[in-house]
Amino acid sequence: MTLDFRPQALQVLQIEAAAVTQLATYIDESFNLACQMMFDCKGRVIVIGMGKSGHIANKIAATLASTGTPSFFVHPAEASHGDLGMITTEDVVLAISNSGETAEVLAIVPVLKRRGIKMVAMTGRPESTLAALSDVHLCVRVEQEACPLGLAPTASTTATLAMGDAIAVALLDVRGFSADDFALSHPGGSLGRRLLLRLEDVMHFGDALPVVHQQVSLKEALLEISRKGLGMTSVVDDSGKLAGLFTDGDLRRVLDQQVDLHKASIASLMTKNCITAKPAMLAAEALKIMEQRKINGLIVVNEQHEPVGALNMHDLLKAGVL
C-alpha cells in the first residue's frame, strides 16, 4: 500500500510557520532589555536548557558565538555537579524551558541569584517559576505543537530557535559585526574560504607565472603556455608592465585566421586592456568577476601594473572557493 505523507507534513509546516509569525507580538520592551543586558555583558552569555530545549540552547549559543557575542552552552544537570564554576559574575545566563518548570534548570537558579548573576528566561509560560525568578522574561508561547499528540516539542522548539536567532542578529547589527569579523570565527569550511582567502594565497607566482615579452613570436608564447599549464600567458613590455594577455581561446580564434605561428608576433594577437586583479582581492570576488565576464583566468598585477601572479578557475575549485 502506498501512503501519502504530504498532508500531515504540510500541516506541520503551517503550524510551525504560524508559531514563528506569532513571535512578532513578543518583540517588546522585554526583548530590548534582554538584548541590552547581553550587549552590556562583560563576560559571556551562558545558555542553558534540558532535553530538546537543551539542543536548542546549544544551537543558540553557537549562533551567538559566531556572530560576535561570546557564548557557550552549559548543561544544567552537569552544572549542579561542578560546571557552575564555568559561570562567572560577569556573565549573563539565558535559561530556556518551555514549561518554565524544568527541575534541573530551577535547581541552579538559587546559586545564580546568590552570586548576583543576571538571568534571562525564555519560556512558553510567563506565569511559570522560571519566568518569575528571572531578571527578564522572553515569551515564546505557541498555540499548539505540530505533533498531533501535542507531546513532542515541535512548534515550541522552532519558535525558541527563531527567538534565539532574533537575539543574535539584533546584537550582531548593533555591534556592527562585519563579514570580515564573521570570517575570523569561521576559518574552516567553505564560508571561511570565501570570506578569507585572497588571490595572493592561491595564485601562481615566480617561476610558475606564465610571462613572455611582447616581441616574441606566437610559437614562443604557446611554448610558455604549455610549460606553465594555465591555458594563458601574460605579455609584458620593455619596462615589465603588463601589455596584454594571450589565452587558449585566443589561439583558437587565431587558427581560424590562418596565422603563421612562427612569424606572427604575440603583440599583434594578444588581448590588450585585459581584466586584471590585485593580490589582496578576495578569491570569491575574483570568482564573481570570472563568472560575470565569462573568462577562465586572471592575471594578478601589483601597483606598478606588473604581473605578479596568475590563476584560473581550476585553482579556485581546488582551493574550495567554488
PDB file of N, CA, C and O in Angstrom, residues 239-292:
ATOM      1  N   SER A 239      59.384  47.644 -20.071  1.00  0.00           N
ATOM      2  CA  SER A 239      59.501  48.048 -18.661  1.00  0.00           C
ATOM      3  C   SER A 239      58.974  46.982 -17.703  1.00  0.00           C
ATOM      4  O   SER A 239      58.988  47.169 -16.480  1.00  0.00           O
ATOM      5  N   GLY A 240      58.496  45.864 -18.241  1.00  0.00           N
ATOM      6  CA  GLY A 240      57.990  44.783 -17.398  1.00  0.00           C
ATOM      7  C   GLY A 240      56.536  44.947 -16.998  1.00  0.00           C
ATOM      8  O   GLY A 240      56.007  44.154 -16.219  1.00  0.00           O
ATOM      9  N   LYS A 241      55.869  45.975 -17.525  1.00  0.00           N
ATOM     10  CA  LYS A 241      54.460  46.181 -17.209  1.00  0.00           C
ATOM     11  C   LYS A 241      53.594  45.314 -18.112  1.00  0.00           C
ATOM     12  O   LYS A 241      53.985  44.973 -19.237  1.00  0.00           O
ATOM     13  N   LEU A 242      52.419  44.978 -17.628  1.00  0.00           N
ATOM     14  CA  LEU A 242      51.526  44.119 -18.395  1.00  0.00           C
ATOM     15  C   LEU A 242      51.041  44.847 -19.643  1.00  0.00           C
ATOM     16  O   LEU A 242      50.474  45.935 -19.565  1.00  0.00           O
ATOM     17  N   ALA A 243      51.272  44.232 -20.804  1.00  0.00           N
ATOM     18  CA  ALA A 243      50.824  44.820 -22.073  1.00  0.00           C
ATOM     19  C   ALA A 243      49.582  44.119 -22.595  1.00  0.00           C
ATOM     20  O   ALA A 243      48.789  44.695 -23.340  1.00  0.00           O
ATOM     21  N   GLY A 244      49.414  42.857 -22.206  1.00  0.00           N
ATOM     22  CA  GLY A 244      48.260  42.119 -22.692  1.00  0.00           C
ATOM     23  C   GLY A 244      48.246  40.692 -22.188  1.00  0.00           C
ATOM     24  O   GLY A 244      49.051  40.289 -21.336  1.00  0.00           O
ATOM     25  N   LEU A 245      47.330  39.923 -22.743  1.00  0.00           N
ATOM     26  CA  LEU A 245      47.125  38.530 -22.334  1.00  0.00           C
ATOM     27  C   LEU A 245      46.829  37.703 -23.570  1.00  0.00           C
ATOM     28  O   LEU A 245      46.145  38.144 -24.492  1.00  0.00           O
ATOM     29  N   PHE A 246      47.355  36.476 -23.586  1.00  0.00           N
ATOM     30  CA  PHE A 246      47.036  35.557 -24.676  1.00  0.00           C
ATOM     31  C   PHE A 246      46.607  34.236 -24.057  1.00  0.00           C
ATOM     32  O   PHE A 246      47.300  33.681 -23.198  1.00  0.00           O
ATOM     33  N   THR A 247      45.451  33.721 -24.484  1.00  0.00           N
ATOM     34  CA  THR A 247      44.875  32.517 -23.885  1.00  0.00           C
ATOM     35  C   THR A 247      44.642  31.428 -24.934  1.00  0.00           C
ATOM     36  O   THR A 247      44.768  31.669 -26.151  1.00  0.00           O
ATOM     37  N   ASP A 248      44.249  30.260 -24.451  1.00  0.00           N
ATOM     38  CA  ASP A 248      43.879  29.167 -25.351  1.00  0.00           C
ATOM     39  C   ASP A 248      42.740  29.586 -26.275  1.00  0.00           C
ATOM     40  O   ASP A 248      42.687  29.195 -27.439  1.00  0.00           O
ATOM     41  N   GLY A 249      41.801  30.373 -25.709  1.00  0.00           N
ATOM     42  CA  GLY A 249      40.683  30.850 -26.524  1.00  0.00           C
ATOM     43  C   GLY A 249      41.151  31.749 -27.652  1.00  0.00           C
ATOM     44  O   GLY A 249      40.641  31.679 -28.786  1.00  0.00           O
ATOM     45  N   ASP A 250      42.151  32.596 -27.351  1.00  0.00           N
ATOM     46  CA  ASP A 250      42.719  33.459 -28.395  1.00  0.00           C
ATOM     47  C   ASP A 250      43.362  32.611 -29.489  1.00  0.00           C
ATOM     48  O   ASP A 250      43.283  32.937 -30.681  1.00  0.00           O
ATOM     49  N   LEU A 251      44.003  31.520 -29.090  1.00  0.00           N
ATOM     50  CA  LEU A 251      44.665  30.648 -30.063  1.00  0.00           C
ATOM     51  C   LEU A 251      43.659  30.060 -31.046  1.00  0.00           C
ATOM     52  O   LEU A 251      43.905  30.013 -32.248  1.00  0.00           O
ATOM     53  N   ARG A 252      42.520  29.635 -30.545  1.00  0.00           N
ATOM     54  CA  ARG A 252      41.507  29.065 -31.438  1.00  0.00           C
ATOM     55  C   ARG A 252      41.043  30.100 -32.468  1.00  0.00           C
ATOM     56  O   ARG A 252      40.828  29.781 -33.641  1.00  0.00           O
ATOM     57  N   ARG A 253      40.891  31.341 -32.004  1.00  0.00           N
ATOM     58  CA  ARG A 253      40.476  32.381 -32.940  1.00  0.00           C
ATOM     59  C   ARG A 253      41.577  32.680 -33.973  1.00  0.00           C
ATOM     60  O   ARG A 253      41.299  32.952 -35.145  1.00  0.00           O
ATOM     61  N   VAL A 254      42.834  32.639 -33.507  1.00  0.00           N
ATOM     62  CA  VAL A 254      43.958  32.900 -34.403  1.00  0.00           C
ATOM     63  C   VAL A 254      44.053  31.824 -35.484  1.00  0.00           C
ATOM     64  O   VAL A 254      44.310  32.112 -36.661  1.00  0.00           O
ATOM     65  N   LEU A 255      43.853  30.563 -35.106  1.00  0.00           N
ATOM     66  CA  LEU A 255      43.952  29.464 -36.070  1.00  0.00           C
ATOM     67  C   LEU A 255      42.904  29.608 -37.167  1.00  0.00           C
ATOM     68  O   LEU A 255      43.127  29.200 -38.312  1.00  0.00           O
ATOM     69  N   ASP A 256      41.755  30.172 -36.833  1.00  0.00           N
ATOM     70  CA  ASP A 256      40.723  30.402 -37.850  1.00  0.00           C
ATOM     71  C   ASP A 256      41.186  31.419 -38.879  1.00  0.00           C
ATOM     72  O   ASP A 256      40.702  31.442 -40.011  1.00  0.00           O
ATOM     73  N   GLN A 257      42.148  32.275 -38.478  1.00  0.00           N
ATOM     74  CA  GLN A 257      42.651  33.320 -39.376  1.00  0.00           C
ATOM     75  C   GLN A 257      43.872  32.846 -40.178  1.00  0.00           C
ATOM     76  O   GLN A 257      44.446  33.604 -40.955  1.00  0.00           O
ATOM     77  N   GLN A 258      44.281  31.599 -39.982  1.00  0.00           N
ATOM     78  CA  GLN A 258      45.427  31.004 -40.690  1.00  0.00           C
ATOM     79  C   GLN A 258      46.702  31.850 -40.515  1.00  0.00           C
ATOM     80  O   GLN A 258      47.409  32.170 -41.473  1.00  0.00           O
ATOM     81  N   VAL A 259      46.977  32.204 -39.281  1.00  0.00           N
ATOM     82  CA  VAL A 259      48.167  32.996 -38.956  1.00  0.00           C
ATOM     83  C   VAL A 259      49.393  32.088 -38.921  1.00  0.00           C
ATOM     84  O   VAL A 259      49.325  30.932 -38.464  1.00  0.00           O
ATOM     85  N   ASP A 260      50.534  32.597 -39.359  1.00  0.00           N
ATOM     86  CA  ASP A 260      51.800  31.854 -39.334  1.00  0.00           C
ATOM     87  C   ASP A 260      52.332  31.843 -37.897  1.00  0.00           C
ATOM     88  O   ASP A 260      52.690  32.889 -37.336  1.00  0.00           O
ATOM     89  N   LEU A 261      52.379  30.671 -37.268  1.00  0.00           N
ATOM     90  CA  LEU A 261      52.794  30.550 -35.870  1.00  0.00           C
ATOM     91  C   LEU A 261      54.223  31.026 -35.650  1.00  0.00           C
ATOM     92  O   LEU A 261      54.574  31.516 -34.577  1.00  0.00           O
ATOM     93  N   HIS A 262      55.078  30.872 -36.656  1.00  0.00           N
ATOM     94  CA  HIS A 262      56.491  31.194 -36.492  1.00  0.00           C
ATOM     95  C   HIS A 262      56.784  32.679 -36.680  1.00  0.00           C
ATOM     96  O   HIS A 262      57.689  33.231 -36.059  1.00  0.00           O
ATOM     97  N   LYS A 263      56.019  33.334 -37.541  1.00  0.00           N
ATOM     98  CA  LYS A 263      56.324  34.722 -37.878  1.00  0.00           C
ATOM     99  C   LYS A 263      55.489  35.750 -37.097  1.00  0.00           C
ATOM    100  O   LYS A 263      55.961  36.853 -36.818  1.00  0.00           O
ATOM    101  N   ALA A 264      54.274  35.413 -36.777  1.00  0.00           N
ATOM    102  CA  ALA A 264      53.384  36.385 -36.122  1.00  0.00           C
ATOM    103  C   ALA A 264      53.882  36.704 -34.718  1.00  0.00           C
ATOM    104  O   ALA A 264      54.243  35.808 -33.953  1.00  0.00           O
ATOM    105  N   SER A 265      53.925  37.995 -34.382  1.00  0.00           N
ATOM    106  CA  SER A 265      54.336  38.393 -33.020  1.00  0.00           C
ATOM    107  C   SER A 265      53.132  38.358 -32.090  1.00  0.00           C
ATOM    108  O   SER A 265      51.993  38.610 -32.511  1.00  0.00           O
ATOM    109  N   ILE A 266      53.412  38.044 -30.875  1.00  0.00           N
ATOM    110  CA  ILE A 266      52.321  37.942 -29.899  1.00  0.00           C
ATOM    111  C   ILE A 266      51.669  39.303 -29.657  1.00  0.00           C
ATOM    112  O   ILE A 266      50.479  39.384 -29.327  1.00  0.00           O
ATOM    113  N   ALA A 267      52.427  40.395 -29.869  1.00  0.00           N
ATOM    114  CA  ALA A 267      51.882  41.736 -29.644  1.00  0.00           C
ATOM    115  C   ALA A 267      50.708  42.027 -30.561  1.00  0.00           C
ATOM    116  O   ALA A 267      49.785  42.753 -30.184  1.00  0.00           O
ATOM    117  N   SER A 268      50.720  41.452 -31.759  1.00  0.00           N
ATOM    118  CA  SER A 268      49.646  41.703 -32.720  1.00  0.00           C
ATOM    119  C   SER A 268      48.425  40.831 -32.485  1.00  0.00           C
ATOM    120  O   SER A 268      47.367  41.060 -33.083  1.00  0.00           O
ATOM    121  N   LEU A 269      48.563  39.845 -31.632  1.00  0.00           N
ATOM    122  CA  LEU A 269      47.473  38.879 -31.418  1.00  0.00           C
ATOM    123  C   LEU A 269      46.902  38.877 -30.001  1.00  0.00           C
ATOM    124  O   LEU A 269      45.808  38.366 -29.768  1.00  0.00           O
ATOM    125  N   MET A 270      47.636  39.446 -29.073  1.00  0.00           N
ATOM    126  CA  MET A 270      47.212  39.416 -27.658  1.00  0.00           C
ATOM    127  C   MET A 270      45.982  40.294 -27.423  1.00  0.00           C
ATOM    128  O   MET A 270      45.641  41.161 -28.224  1.00  0.00           O
ATOM    129  N   THR A 271      45.321  40.047 -26.287  1.00  0.00           N
ATOM    130  CA  THR A 271      44.214  40.891 -25.845  1.00  0.00           C
ATOM    131  C   THR A 271      44.780  42.017 -25.007  1.00  0.00           C
ATOM    132  O   THR A 271      45.379  41.781 -23.956  1.00  0.00           O
ATOM    133  N   LYS A 272      44.621  43.244 -25.495  1.00  0.00           N
ATOM    134  CA  LYS A 272      45.099  44.394 -24.736  1.00  0.00           C
ATOM    135  C   LYS A 272      44.027  44.827 -23.733  1.00  0.00           C
ATOM    136  O   LYS A 272      42.860  44.494 -23.875  1.00  0.00           O
ATOM    137  N   ASN A 273      44.439  45.601 -22.745  1.00  0.00           N
ATOM    138  CA  ASN A 273      43.499  46.087 -21.719  1.00  0.00           C
ATOM    139  C   ASN A 273      42.687  44.945 -21.113  1.00  0.00           C
ATOM    140  O   ASN A 273      41.464  45.030 -20.954  1.00  0.00           O
ATOM    141  N   CYS A 274      43.380  43.849 -20.847  1.00  0.00           N
ATOM    142  CA  CYS A 274      42.690  42.680 -20.277  1.00  0.00           C
ATOM    143  C   CYS A 274      42.286  42.934 -18.825  1.00  0.00           C
ATOM    144  O   CYS A 274      42.797  43.824 -18.156  1.00  0.00           O
ATOM    145  N   ILE A 275      41.369  42.122 -18.354  1.00  0.00           N
ATOM    146  CA  ILE A 275      40.899  42.238 -16.978  1.00  0.00           C
ATOM    147  C   ILE A 275      41.989  41.739 -16.036  1.00  0.00           C
ATOM    148  O   ILE A 275      42.569  40.664 -16.258  1.00  0.00           O
ATOM    149  N   THR A 276      42.270  42.502 -15.003  1.00  0.00           N
ATOM    150  CA  THR A 276      43.304  42.118 -14.036  1.00  0.00           C
ATOM    151  C   THR A 276      42.747  42.174 -12.621  1.00  0.00           C
ATOM    152  O   THR A 276      41.636  42.650 -12.378  1.00  0.00           O
ATOM    153  N   ALA A 277      43.545  41.690 -11.694  1.00  0.00           N
ATOM    154  CA  ALA A 277      43.168  41.714 -10.282  1.00  0.00           C
ATOM    155  C   ALA A 277      44.388  42.063  -9.448  1.00  0.00           C
ATOM    156  O   ALA A 277      45.518  42.017  -9.938  1.00  0.00           O
ATOM    157  N   LYS A 278      44.141  42.407  -8.185  1.00  0.00           N
ATOM    158  CA  LYS A 278      45.220  42.726  -7.251  1.00  0.00           C
ATOM    159  C   LYS A 278      45.404  41.565  -6.275  1.00  0.00           C
ATOM    160  O   LYS A 278      44.452  40.827  -5.980  1.00  0.00           O
ATOM    161  N   PRO A 279      46.614  41.377  -5.735  1.00  0.00           N
ATOM    162  CA  PRO A 279      46.882  40.246  -4.841  1.00  0.00           C
ATOM    163  C   PRO A 279      45.955  40.180  -3.625  1.00  0.00           C
ATOM    164  O   PRO A 279      45.619  39.095  -3.150  1.00  0.00           O
ATOM    165  N   ALA A 280      45.520  41.342  -3.136  1.00  0.00           N
ATOM    166  CA  ALA A 280      44.694  41.366  -1.922  1.00  0.00           C
ATOM    167  C   ALA A 280      43.219  41.124  -2.196  1.00  0.00           C
ATOM    168  O   ALA A 280      42.416  41.042  -1.262  1.00  0.00           O
ATOM    169  N   MET A 281      42.849  40.983  -3.462  1.00  0.00           N
ATOM    170  CA  MET A 281      41.438  40.745  -3.784  1.00  0.00           C
ATOM    171  C   MET A 281      40.980  39.403  -3.218  1.00  0.00           C
ATOM    172  O   MET A 281      41.713  38.419  -3.249  1.00  0.00           O
ATOM    173  N   LEU A 282      39.756  39.361  -2.681  1.00  0.00           N
ATOM    174  CA  LEU A 282      39.209  38.106  -2.192  1.00  0.00           C
ATOM    175  C   LEU A 282      39.039  37.134  -3.355  1.00  0.00           C
ATOM    176  O   LEU A 282      38.616  37.527  -4.447  1.00  0.00           O
ATOM    177  N   ALA A 283      39.341  35.878  -3.111  1.00  0.00           N
ATOM    178  CA  ALA A 283      39.196  34.868  -4.153  1.00  0.00           C
ATOM    179  C   ALA A 283      37.745  34.772  -4.609  1.00  0.00           C
ATOM    180  O   ALA A 283      37.465  34.557  -5.796  1.00  0.00           O
ATOM    181  N   ALA A 284      36.813  34.956  -3.684  1.00  0.00           N
ATOM    182  CA  ALA A 284      35.395  34.900  -4.033  1.00  0.00           C
ATOM    183  C   ALA A 284      35.015  36.036  -4.975  1.00  0.00           C
ATOM    184  O   ALA A 284      34.178  35.874  -5.866  1.00  0.00           O
ATOM    185  N   GLU A 285      35.633  37.193  -4.783  1.00  0.00           N
ATOM    186  CA  GLU A 285      35.381  38.338  -5.657  1.00  0.00           C
ATOM    187  C   GLU A 285      35.929  38.066  -7.055  1.00  0.00           C
ATOM    188  O   GLU A 285      35.298  38.399  -8.064  1.00  0.00           O
ATOM    189  N   ALA A 286      37.098  37.448  -7.112  1.00  0.00           N
ATOM    190  CA  ALA A 286      37.688  37.088  -8.405  1.00  0.00           C
ATOM    191  C   ALA A 286      36.806  36.083  -9.132  1.00  0.00           C
ATOM    192  O   ALA A 286      36.614  36.175 -10.356  1.00  0.00           O
ATOM    193  N   LEU A 287      36.265  35.137  -8.380  1.00  0.00           N
ATOM    194  CA  LEU A 287      35.367  34.138  -8.975  1.00  0.00           C
ATOM    195  C   LEU A 287      34.152  34.823  -9.596  1.00  0.00           C
ATOM    196  O   LEU A 287      33.731  34.485 -10.709  1.00  0.00           O
ATOM    197  N   LYS A 288      33.602  35.793  -8.889  1.00  0.00           N
ATOM    198  CA  LYS A 288      32.425  36.515  -9.395  1.00  0.00           C
ATOM    199  C   LYS A 288      32.760  37.236 -10.691  1.00  0.00           C
ATOM    200  O   LYS A 288      31.982  37.220 -11.651  1.00  0.00           O
ATOM    201  N   ILE A 289      33.937  37.878 -10.747  1.00  0.00           N
ATOM    202  CA  ILE A 289      34.369  38.580 -11.958  1.00  0.00           C
ATOM    203  C   ILE A 289      34.505  37.601 -13.124  1.00  0.00           C
ATOM    204  O   ILE A 289      34.043  37.861 -14.241  1.00  0.00           O
ATOM    205  N   MET A 290      35.131  36.465 -12.847  1.00  0.00           N
ATOM    206  CA  MET A 290      35.357  35.479 -13.902  1.00  0.00           C
ATOM    207  C   MET A 290      34.041  34.920 -14.433  1.00  0.00           C
ATOM    208  O   MET A 290      33.883  34.694 -15.644  1.00  0.00           O
ATOM    209  N   GLU A 291      33.089  34.713 -13.540  1.00  0.00           N
ATOM    210  CA  GLU A 291      31.785  34.197 -13.965  1.00  0.00           C
ATOM    211  C   GLU A 291      31.018  35.239 -14.768  1.00  0.00           C
ATOM    212  O   GLU A 291      30.398  34.923 -15.790  1.00  0.00           O
ATOM    213  N   GLN A 292      31.048  36.494 -14.296  1.00  0.00           N
ATOM    214  CA  GLN A 292      30.317  37.556 -14.984  1.00  0.00           C
ATOM    215  C   GLN A 292      30.905  37.857 -16.360  1.00  0.00           C
ATOM    216  O   GLN A 292      30.174  38.100 -17.314  1.00  0.00           O
TER     217      GLN A 292
END
